[in-house]
C-alpha cells in the first residue's frame, strides 16, 4: 500500500480486515468512477470524501460465480436474470457467468447468444457473462460466438438432461478444441463418461440407488480423456463440478507437465455426504452425485492444497414439481441444486473449521473464477484499476436458511433449516451499493461482460 494525494474520490471504504492480494490487513479503499483508485493506509485516506467504516467486518472482492444456470429465455419459470442476479447481490456475488443450457434456445449459435443478451437487458443486478456451448456440428459457430462475447465453451461428455444440448463425442471435441485453442478460450467440461454401472434396480426413493447409477469411475475416465486431449491440442481445459476425488491423480500429473488444466468443485460436494441424504429428498439430487464422507474429506484436502482451483455454485434450479417431491424418486426427478445466494456462507462455515483463511476464500471464490473467465483485469481482486466490486460481511454472524430470505425464484434447496456462519451485510458493484441490510437495490445496475479482456 502507498499513500495517495487527495483526489476527487467518490467513496472511501475503510476496515480492519480487508482481503488484499498479499494478505489481510487494515486499509482504506478509495473509489472513483466505479473503479478502485487506490488502496491506502488508513492514516493516508483523504478527508472530505464520503467514507464508510466496516470496522471488524471483512471486506473482500465481490464473488465471481462462473457456473450458474439462469435458464432465460425459454425456461424463465425455472429461474431468470432478475431473480438470479438479485440472489447474487444478496450473496455477495458481483459477477455471474451463465451456462449455455437450460435456456431455449441453448447458447450454441451466435444468434442464440444475441437472444440471451436481449433477454437479460435491463433486469440484472450484477455484472454477467455468458458461456457458449460445444455440441455436435456447431464448430463453425464457435468463432462467431467468441466475436459476439462468449467467454468460453461448455461441453457434456454424457447426456446433458435435455435433448437440445446433446453430448459431445470425442470426434466433436477434436474438431472444436483446435479452434478454441487458437481463440484462446477455455473448454469447460461436464466430465462423466458413461460406462459400466449397476442396474438401477433398488428403491428409487433411496439415494444409494441413484448414487450407484453414476459411479466415480465415470468421472475418472472422463478426466483421463480430457487430459489426453489437452495434451494434444494445448488449449485450456477446465473440469466443472468435480465430485470424484479419485480423478485428481490424473490432474496432478497434467499440471506437473505444465498443461493448462483446471478444476472446480461446488458447495454441495464440500458440505453434504451421501450417507446423510434423507430418503425421498430429491432436492439433494445433482450430477455428478454427492458422494460419501471420505470422498468429501479428500476434496477438502485437495482444495486447501491448491489441487482444486476454485469453488462455484453450479446453481441449477427448476420448478418444484420437477423435483417430484411427493414421489421422492431420485431416478426420475430433475437433477440440480439451488444455492446461488448461499455460497460464501456455505464455504466459510466449513472452511473456518478446517483452518482455511480469508485469503483462501478470496482465491477460491473471487480471483480464480475471474481468471477462468478471462476477467482478471477488472474482477476478482482489490487492486487499483479494477472494478470496485466488494462484499462486506461478518464472518462470525450466524443465520438459519429459511425460504423467506432466498431471492432465487424457487426456495427449494437442501440447505433449508441449516445454520450457517458468515453473513453478507453489503454488496458493492462498481462503487454502488446493490445490497445492504437485507434489501436489494431497486435499480438494476448490472452490465454484460462481452468477451475476455473486454
PDB file of C-alpha atoms in Angstrom, residues 104-335:
ATOM      1  CA  UNK A 104     -34.401 -22.066 -25.041  1.00  0.00           C
ATOM      2  CA  UNK A 105     -32.600 -21.703 -27.352  1.00  0.00           C
ATOM      3  CA  UNK A 106     -29.406 -23.147 -25.925  1.00  0.00           C
ATOM      4  CA  UNK A 107     -26.371 -20.893 -26.435  1.00  0.00           C
ATOM      5  CA  UNK A 108     -24.709 -22.817 -29.250  1.00  0.00           C
ATOM      6  CA  UNK A 109     -25.038 -20.198 -32.016  1.00  0.00           C
ATOM      7  CA  UNK A 110     -24.293 -16.511 -32.269  1.00  0.00           C
ATOM      8  CA  UNK A 111     -27.985 -15.817 -32.811  1.00  0.00           C
ATOM      9  CA  UNK A 112     -28.858 -17.621 -29.584  1.00  0.00           C
ATOM     10  CA  UNK A 113     -26.288 -15.603 -27.624  1.00  0.00           C
ATOM     11  CA  UNK A 114     -27.690 -12.384 -29.005  1.00  0.00           C
ATOM     12  CA  UNK A 115     -31.179 -13.509 -27.978  1.00  0.00           C
ATOM     13  CA  UNK A 116     -29.920 -14.198 -24.471  1.00  0.00           C
ATOM     14  CA  UNK A 117     -28.327 -10.759 -24.299  1.00  0.00           C
ATOM     15  CA  UNK A 118     -31.642  -9.190 -25.247  1.00  0.00           C
ATOM     16  CA  UNK A 119     -33.426 -11.241 -22.597  1.00  0.00           C
ATOM     17  CA  UNK A 120     -31.029 -10.070 -19.884  1.00  0.00           C
ATOM     18  CA  UNK A 121     -31.139  -6.372 -20.787  1.00  0.00           C
ATOM     19  CA  UNK A 122     -32.402  -4.140 -18.020  1.00  0.00           C
ATOM     20  CA  UNK A 123     -33.042  -6.871 -15.473  1.00  0.00           C
ATOM     21  CA  UNK A 124     -29.673  -7.733 -13.963  1.00  0.00           C
ATOM     22  CA  UNK A 125     -28.484  -6.597 -10.551  1.00  0.00           C
ATOM     23  CA  UNK A 126     -24.866  -7.712 -11.027  1.00  0.00           C
ATOM     24  CA  UNK A 127     -22.453  -7.905 -13.945  1.00  0.00           C
ATOM     25  CA  UNK A 128     -22.798 -11.024 -16.046  1.00  0.00           C
ATOM     26  CA  UNK A 129     -21.132 -13.009 -18.793  1.00  0.00           C
ATOM     27  CA  UNK A 130     -22.082 -15.944 -20.986  1.00  0.00           C
ATOM     28  CA  UNK A 131     -20.546 -19.303 -21.815  1.00  0.00           C
ATOM     29  CA  UNK A 132     -21.242 -20.786 -25.241  1.00  0.00           C
ATOM     30  CA  UNK A 133     -21.740 -24.480 -25.883  1.00  0.00           C
ATOM     31  CA  UNK A 134     -19.918 -27.164 -27.882  1.00  0.00           C
ATOM     32  CA  UNK A 135     -22.362 -29.651 -29.380  1.00  0.00           C
ATOM     33  CA  UNK A 136     -22.124 -31.959 -32.401  1.00  0.00           C
ATOM     34  CA  UNK A 137     -21.883 -29.995 -35.637  1.00  0.00           C
ATOM     35  CA  UNK A 138     -21.541 -26.440 -34.305  1.00  0.00           C
ATOM     36  CA  UNK A 139     -17.794 -25.963 -34.777  1.00  0.00           C
ATOM     37  CA  UNK A 140     -18.442 -23.225 -37.358  1.00  0.00           C
ATOM     38  CA  UNK A 141     -20.356 -21.253 -34.718  1.00  0.00           C
ATOM     39  CA  UNK A 142     -17.510 -21.167 -32.209  1.00  0.00           C
ATOM     40  CA  UNK A 143     -15.601 -18.204 -33.595  1.00  0.00           C
ATOM     41  CA  UNK A 144     -18.790 -16.159 -34.211  1.00  0.00           C
ATOM     42  CA  UNK A 145     -19.815 -16.865 -30.610  1.00  0.00           C
ATOM     43  CA  UNK A 146     -16.485 -15.542 -29.334  1.00  0.00           C
ATOM     44  CA  UNK A 147     -16.858 -12.481 -31.566  1.00  0.00           C
ATOM     45  CA  UNK A 148     -20.296 -11.922 -30.009  1.00  0.00           C
ATOM     46  CA  UNK A 149     -18.850 -12.067 -26.493  1.00  0.00           C
ATOM     47  CA  UNK A 150     -18.829 -15.692 -25.303  1.00  0.00           C
ATOM     48  CA  UNK A 151     -16.161 -16.133 -22.622  1.00  0.00           C
ATOM     49  CA  UNK A 152     -15.559 -19.806 -23.391  1.00  0.00           C
ATOM     50  CA  UNK A 153     -17.452 -23.033 -24.056  1.00  0.00           C
ATOM     51  CA  UNK A 154     -19.152 -25.842 -22.170  1.00  0.00           C
ATOM     52  CA  UNK A 155     -19.419 -29.442 -23.368  1.00  0.00           C
ATOM     53  CA  UNK A 156     -21.038 -32.545 -21.908  1.00  0.00           C
ATOM     54  CA  UNK A 157     -19.442 -35.969 -22.211  1.00  0.00           C
ATOM     55  CA  UNK A 158     -22.707 -37.570 -21.077  1.00  0.00           C
ATOM     56  CA  UNK A 159     -26.377 -36.749 -21.711  1.00  0.00           C
ATOM     57  CA  UNK A 160     -26.968 -33.203 -20.505  1.00  0.00           C
ATOM     58  CA  UNK A 161     -30.510 -33.814 -19.310  1.00  0.00           C
ATOM     59  CA  UNK A 162     -32.095 -32.007 -22.249  1.00  0.00           C
ATOM     60  CA  UNK A 163     -32.123 -33.193 -25.840  1.00  0.00           C
ATOM     61  CA  UNK A 164     -31.424 -29.774 -27.382  1.00  0.00           C
ATOM     62  CA  UNK A 165     -27.920 -29.730 -25.848  1.00  0.00           C
ATOM     63  CA  UNK A 166     -26.546 -33.117 -26.975  1.00  0.00           C
ATOM     64  CA  UNK A 167     -23.359 -34.612 -25.595  1.00  0.00           C
ATOM     65  CA  UNK A 168     -20.081 -34.112 -27.453  1.00  0.00           C
ATOM     66  CA  UNK A 169     -18.381 -37.278 -28.659  1.00  0.00           C
ATOM     67  CA  UNK A 170     -14.592 -37.430 -28.873  1.00  0.00           C
ATOM     68  CA  UNK A 171     -14.688 -36.548 -32.576  1.00  0.00           C
ATOM     69  CA  UNK A 172     -16.712 -33.412 -31.805  1.00  0.00           C
ATOM     70  CA  UNK A 173     -14.134 -32.369 -29.223  1.00  0.00           C
ATOM     71  CA  UNK A 174     -11.260 -32.996 -31.649  1.00  0.00           C
ATOM     72  CA  UNK A 175     -12.919 -30.676 -34.162  1.00  0.00           C
ATOM     73  CA  UNK A 176     -13.659 -27.977 -31.595  1.00  0.00           C
ATOM     74  CA  UNK A 177     -10.540 -27.925 -29.438  1.00  0.00           C
ATOM     75  CA  UNK A 178      -8.061 -26.655 -32.070  1.00  0.00           C
ATOM     76  CA  UNK A 179     -10.433 -23.760 -32.745  1.00  0.00           C
ATOM     77  CA  UNK A 180     -10.773 -22.927 -29.063  1.00  0.00           C
ATOM     78  CA  UNK A 181      -7.004 -23.170 -28.572  1.00  0.00           C
ATOM     79  CA  UNK A 182      -6.453 -20.729 -31.436  1.00  0.00           C
ATOM     80  CA  UNK A 183      -9.049 -18.357 -29.986  1.00  0.00           C
ATOM     81  CA  UNK A 184      -7.525 -18.610 -26.503  1.00  0.00           C
ATOM     82  CA  UNK A 185     -10.750 -19.532 -24.725  1.00  0.00           C
ATOM     83  CA  UNK A 186     -11.288 -22.419 -22.301  1.00  0.00           C
ATOM     84  CA  UNK A 187     -13.286 -25.572 -22.826  1.00  0.00           C
ATOM     85  CA  UNK A 188     -15.387 -26.336 -19.754  1.00  0.00           C
ATOM     86  CA  UNK A 189     -16.312 -29.997 -19.476  1.00  0.00           C
ATOM     87  CA  UNK A 190     -19.001 -31.916 -17.632  1.00  0.00           C
ATOM     88  CA  UNK A 191     -16.650 -34.815 -17.050  1.00  0.00           C
ATOM     89  CA  UNK A 192     -18.590 -38.070 -16.897  1.00  0.00           C
ATOM     90  CA  UNK A 193     -18.081 -40.834 -19.447  1.00  0.00           C
ATOM     91  CA  UNK A 194     -20.879 -43.351 -19.214  1.00  0.00           C
ATOM     92  CA  UNK A 195     -19.538 -46.836 -18.552  1.00  0.00           C
ATOM     93  CA  UNK A 196     -20.435 -49.879 -16.550  1.00  0.00           C
ATOM     94  CA  UNK A 197     -22.767 -49.232 -13.642  1.00  0.00           C
ATOM     95  CA  UNK A 198     -25.140 -51.395 -11.625  1.00  0.00           C
ATOM     96  CA  UNK A 199     -28.669 -51.633 -12.928  1.00  0.00           C
ATOM     97  CA  UNK A 200     -30.858 -49.130 -11.107  1.00  0.00           C
ATOM     98  CA  UNK A 201     -32.998 -51.801  -9.503  1.00  0.00           C
ATOM     99  CA  UNK A 202     -33.042 -50.563  -5.907  1.00  0.00           C
ATOM    100  CA  UNK A 203     -35.624 -48.399  -4.201  1.00  0.00           C
ATOM    101  CA  UNK A 204     -35.845 -45.180  -6.260  1.00  0.00           C
ATOM    102  CA  UNK A 205     -36.520 -43.233  -3.044  1.00  0.00           C
ATOM    103  CA  UNK A 206     -33.154 -44.325  -1.692  1.00  0.00           C
ATOM    104  CA  UNK A 207     -30.263 -42.026  -2.520  1.00  0.00           C
ATOM    105  CA  UNK A 208     -27.947 -45.049  -2.598  1.00  0.00           C
ATOM    106  CA  UNK A 209     -29.800 -46.309  -5.675  1.00  0.00           C
ATOM    107  CA  UNK A 210     -29.094 -43.099  -7.570  1.00  0.00           C
ATOM    108  CA  UNK A 211     -25.506 -42.880  -6.321  1.00  0.00           C
ATOM    109  CA  UNK A 212     -24.721 -46.364  -7.607  1.00  0.00           C
ATOM    110  CA  UNK A 213     -26.019 -45.414 -11.067  1.00  0.00           C
ATOM    111  CA  UNK A 214     -23.250 -42.791 -11.562  1.00  0.00           C
ATOM    112  CA  UNK A 215     -20.059 -44.307 -10.105  1.00  0.00           C
ATOM    113  CA  UNK A 216     -16.826 -42.329  -9.648  1.00  0.00           C
ATOM    114  CA  UNK A 217     -15.198 -44.312 -12.454  1.00  0.00           C
ATOM    115  CA  UNK A 218     -17.293 -42.275 -14.907  1.00  0.00           C
ATOM    116  CA  UNK A 219     -15.613 -39.071 -13.753  1.00  0.00           C
ATOM    117  CA  UNK A 220     -12.179 -40.643 -13.562  1.00  0.00           C
ATOM    118  CA  UNK A 221     -12.404 -41.910 -17.150  1.00  0.00           C
ATOM    119  CA  UNK A 222     -13.654 -38.549 -18.419  1.00  0.00           C
ATOM    120  CA  UNK A 223     -10.897 -36.577 -16.711  1.00  0.00           C
ATOM    121  CA  UNK A 224      -8.310 -39.000 -18.097  1.00  0.00           C
ATOM    122  CA  UNK A 225      -9.649 -38.430 -21.619  1.00  0.00           C
ATOM    123  CA  UNK A 226      -9.646 -34.662 -21.232  1.00  0.00           C
ATOM    124  CA  UNK A 227      -6.041 -34.669 -20.006  1.00  0.00           C
ATOM    125  CA  UNK A 228      -5.056 -36.564 -23.149  1.00  0.00           C
ATOM    126  CA  UNK A 229      -6.948 -34.127 -25.379  1.00  0.00           C
ATOM    127  CA  UNK A 230      -5.491 -31.139 -23.543  1.00  0.00           C
ATOM    128  CA  UNK A 231      -2.025 -32.587 -24.141  1.00  0.00           C
ATOM    129  CA  UNK A 232      -2.815 -32.987 -27.851  1.00  0.00           C
ATOM    130  CA  UNK A 233      -4.324 -29.570 -28.565  1.00  0.00           C
ATOM    131  CA  UNK A 234      -2.761 -27.338 -25.905  1.00  0.00           C
ATOM    132  CA  UNK A 235      -5.766 -25.124 -25.189  1.00  0.00           C
ATOM    133  CA  UNK A 236      -7.072 -24.575 -21.664  1.00  0.00           C
ATOM    134  CA  UNK A 237      -9.414 -27.257 -20.288  1.00  0.00           C
ATOM    135  CA  UNK A 238     -11.497 -26.809 -17.163  1.00  0.00           C
ATOM    136  CA  UNK A 239     -13.422 -29.581 -15.421  1.00  0.00           C
ATOM    137  CA  UNK A 240     -16.630 -28.310 -13.861  1.00  0.00           C
ATOM    138  CA  UNK A 241     -18.231 -29.546 -10.618  1.00  0.00           C
ATOM    139  CA  UNK A 242     -15.777 -32.331  -9.806  1.00  0.00           C
ATOM    140  CA  UNK A 243     -17.218 -34.726  -7.252  1.00  0.00           C
ATOM    141  CA  UNK A 244     -14.949 -37.808  -7.531  1.00  0.00           C
ATOM    142  CA  UNK A 245     -11.689 -37.204  -5.672  1.00  0.00           C
ATOM    143  CA  UNK A 246     -10.084 -40.175  -7.440  1.00  0.00           C
ATOM    144  CA  UNK A 247      -9.867 -38.151 -10.656  1.00  0.00           C
ATOM    145  CA  UNK A 248      -7.376 -35.747  -9.094  1.00  0.00           C
ATOM    146  CA  UNK A 249      -4.378 -38.028  -9.652  1.00  0.00           C
ATOM    147  CA  UNK A 250      -4.627 -37.513 -13.409  1.00  0.00           C
ATOM    148  CA  UNK A 251      -4.998 -33.777 -12.875  1.00  0.00           C
ATOM    149  CA  UNK A 252      -1.837 -33.640 -10.768  1.00  0.00           C
ATOM    150  CA  UNK A 253       0.133 -35.364 -13.498  1.00  0.00           C
ATOM    151  CA  UNK A 254      -1.266 -32.973 -16.108  1.00  0.00           C
ATOM    152  CA  UNK A 255      -0.205 -29.972 -14.085  1.00  0.00           C
ATOM    153  CA  UNK A 256       3.234 -31.429 -13.499  1.00  0.00           C
ATOM    154  CA  UNK A 257       3.584 -31.421 -17.307  1.00  0.00           C
ATOM    155  CA  UNK A 258       2.550 -27.765 -17.388  1.00  0.00           C
ATOM    156  CA  UNK A 259      -0.768 -28.401 -19.142  1.00  0.00           C
ATOM    157  CA  UNK A 260      -3.415 -25.647 -18.827  1.00  0.00           C
ATOM    158  CA  UNK A 261      -5.820 -27.857 -16.877  1.00  0.00           C
ATOM    159  CA  UNK A 262      -8.010 -26.591 -14.036  1.00  0.00           C
ATOM    160  CA  UNK A 263     -10.679 -27.945 -11.711  1.00  0.00           C
ATOM    161  CA  UNK A 264     -13.656 -26.612  -9.797  1.00  0.00           C
ATOM    162  CA  UNK A 265     -15.874 -28.102  -7.161  1.00  0.00           C
ATOM    163  CA  UNK A 266     -19.068 -26.900  -5.514  1.00  0.00           C
ATOM    164  CA  UNK A 267     -20.501 -26.296  -2.035  1.00  0.00           C
ATOM    165  CA  UNK A 268     -22.717 -29.373  -2.184  1.00  0.00           C
ATOM    166  CA  UNK A 269     -19.733 -31.672  -2.647  1.00  0.00           C
ATOM    167  CA  UNK A 270     -17.888 -29.976   0.222  1.00  0.00           C
ATOM    168  CA  UNK A 271     -20.740 -29.841   2.751  1.00  0.00           C
ATOM    169  CA  UNK A 272     -23.034 -32.763   2.025  1.00  0.00           C
ATOM    170  CA  UNK A 273     -22.467 -36.522   2.140  1.00  0.00           C
ATOM    171  CA  UNK A 274     -24.290 -39.435   0.550  1.00  0.00           C
ATOM    172  CA  UNK A 275     -24.784 -41.173   3.906  1.00  0.00           C
ATOM    173  CA  UNK A 276     -26.728 -38.156   5.187  1.00  0.00           C
ATOM    174  CA  UNK A 277     -29.217 -37.703   2.317  1.00  0.00           C
ATOM    175  CA  UNK A 278     -32.722 -38.447   3.641  1.00  0.00           C
ATOM    176  CA  UNK A 279     -34.922 -40.910   1.795  1.00  0.00           C
ATOM    177  CA  UNK A 280     -37.039 -39.250  -0.884  1.00  0.00           C
ATOM    178  CA  UNK A 281     -35.423 -35.811  -0.529  1.00  0.00           C
ATOM    179  CA  UNK A 282     -34.769 -35.167  -4.187  1.00  0.00           C
ATOM    180  CA  UNK A 283     -33.604 -31.600  -3.560  1.00  0.00           C
ATOM    181  CA  UNK A 284     -30.234 -33.320  -2.964  1.00  0.00           C
ATOM    182  CA  UNK A 285     -30.068 -34.778  -6.469  1.00  0.00           C
ATOM    183  CA  UNK A 286     -27.386 -33.480  -8.832  1.00  0.00           C
ATOM    184  CA  UNK A 287     -24.979 -34.855 -11.414  1.00  0.00           C
ATOM    185  CA  UNK A 288     -22.303 -35.893 -10.720  1.00  0.00           C
ATOM    186  CA  UNK A 289     -23.817 -37.065  -7.444  1.00  0.00           C
ATOM    187  CA  UNK A 290     -22.931 -36.103  -3.899  1.00  0.00           C
ATOM    188  CA  UNK A 291     -20.560 -38.836  -2.736  1.00  0.00           C
ATOM    189  CA  UNK A 292     -19.527 -40.323   0.590  1.00  0.00           C
ATOM    190  CA  UNK A 293     -17.942 -38.567   3.589  1.00  0.00           C
ATOM    191  CA  UNK A 294     -14.480 -39.932   2.870  1.00  0.00           C
ATOM    192  CA  UNK A 295     -14.632 -38.539  -0.662  1.00  0.00           C
ATOM    193  CA  UNK A 296     -15.761 -35.178   0.723  1.00  0.00           C
ATOM    194  CA  UNK A 297     -12.741 -35.018   3.019  1.00  0.00           C
ATOM    195  CA  UNK A 298     -10.417 -35.770   0.115  1.00  0.00           C
ATOM    196  CA  UNK A 299     -11.968 -32.905  -1.852  1.00  0.00           C
ATOM    197  CA  UNK A 300     -11.341 -30.542   1.055  1.00  0.00           C
ATOM    198  CA  UNK A 301      -7.694 -31.595   1.257  1.00  0.00           C
ATOM    199  CA  UNK A 302      -7.328 -31.028  -2.477  1.00  0.00           C
ATOM    200  CA  UNK A 303      -8.945 -27.602  -2.265  1.00  0.00           C
ATOM    201  CA  UNK A 304      -6.789 -26.436   0.635  1.00  0.00           C
ATOM    202  CA  UNK A 305      -3.623 -27.747  -1.052  1.00  0.00           C
ATOM    203  CA  UNK A 306      -4.409 -26.000  -4.352  1.00  0.00           C
ATOM    204  CA  UNK A 307      -5.093 -29.168  -6.335  1.00  0.00           C
ATOM    205  CA  UNK A 308      -8.635 -27.828  -6.866  1.00  0.00           C
ATOM    206  CA  UNK A 309      -8.622 -24.259  -8.158  1.00  0.00           C
ATOM    207  CA  UNK A 310     -11.991 -22.773  -7.386  1.00  0.00           C
ATOM    208  CA  UNK A 311     -15.445 -23.136  -5.852  1.00  0.00           C
ATOM    209  CA  UNK A 312     -18.608 -22.067  -7.677  1.00  0.00           C
ATOM    210  CA  UNK A 313     -22.282 -22.789  -7.112  1.00  0.00           C
ATOM    211  CA  UNK A 314     -23.459 -24.816 -10.117  1.00  0.00           C
ATOM    212  CA  UNK A 315     -26.803 -23.219  -9.300  1.00  0.00           C
ATOM    213  CA  UNK A 316     -29.146 -25.481 -11.271  1.00  0.00           C
ATOM    214  CA  UNK A 317     -32.755 -24.800 -10.310  1.00  0.00           C
ATOM    215  CA  UNK A 318     -36.048 -25.990 -11.735  1.00  0.00           C
ATOM    216  CA  UNK A 319     -39.714 -25.717 -10.857  1.00  0.00           C
ATOM    217  CA  UNK A 320     -40.565 -27.535  -7.614  1.00  0.00           C
ATOM    218  CA  UNK A 321     -42.761 -30.005  -9.475  1.00  0.00           C
ATOM    219  CA  UNK A 322     -39.808 -31.333 -11.482  1.00  0.00           C
ATOM    220  CA  UNK A 323     -38.202 -32.465  -8.228  1.00  0.00           C
ATOM    221  CA  UNK A 324     -41.160 -34.850  -7.751  1.00  0.00           C
ATOM    222  CA  UNK A 325     -41.472 -34.001  -4.055  1.00  0.00           C
ATOM    223  CA  UNK A 326     -44.471 -36.252  -3.492  1.00  0.00           C
ATOM    224  CA  UNK A 327     -42.864 -39.272  -5.126  1.00  0.00           C
ATOM    225  CA  UNK A 328     -39.301 -38.698  -3.922  1.00  0.00           C
ATOM    226  CA  UNK A 329     -37.985 -40.653  -6.915  1.00  0.00           C
ATOM    227  CA  UNK A 330     -34.256 -39.933  -7.266  1.00  0.00           C
ATOM    228  CA  UNK A 331     -34.069 -41.666 -10.633  1.00  0.00           C
ATOM    229  CA  UNK A 332     -36.781 -39.586 -12.308  1.00  0.00           C
ATOM    230  CA  UNK A 333     -36.511 -36.207 -10.540  1.00  0.00           C
ATOM    231  CA  UNK A 334     -34.676 -33.332 -12.190  1.00  0.00           C
ATOM    232  CA  UNK A 335     -31.066 -33.125 -11.039  1.00  0.00           C
TER     233      UNK A 335
END
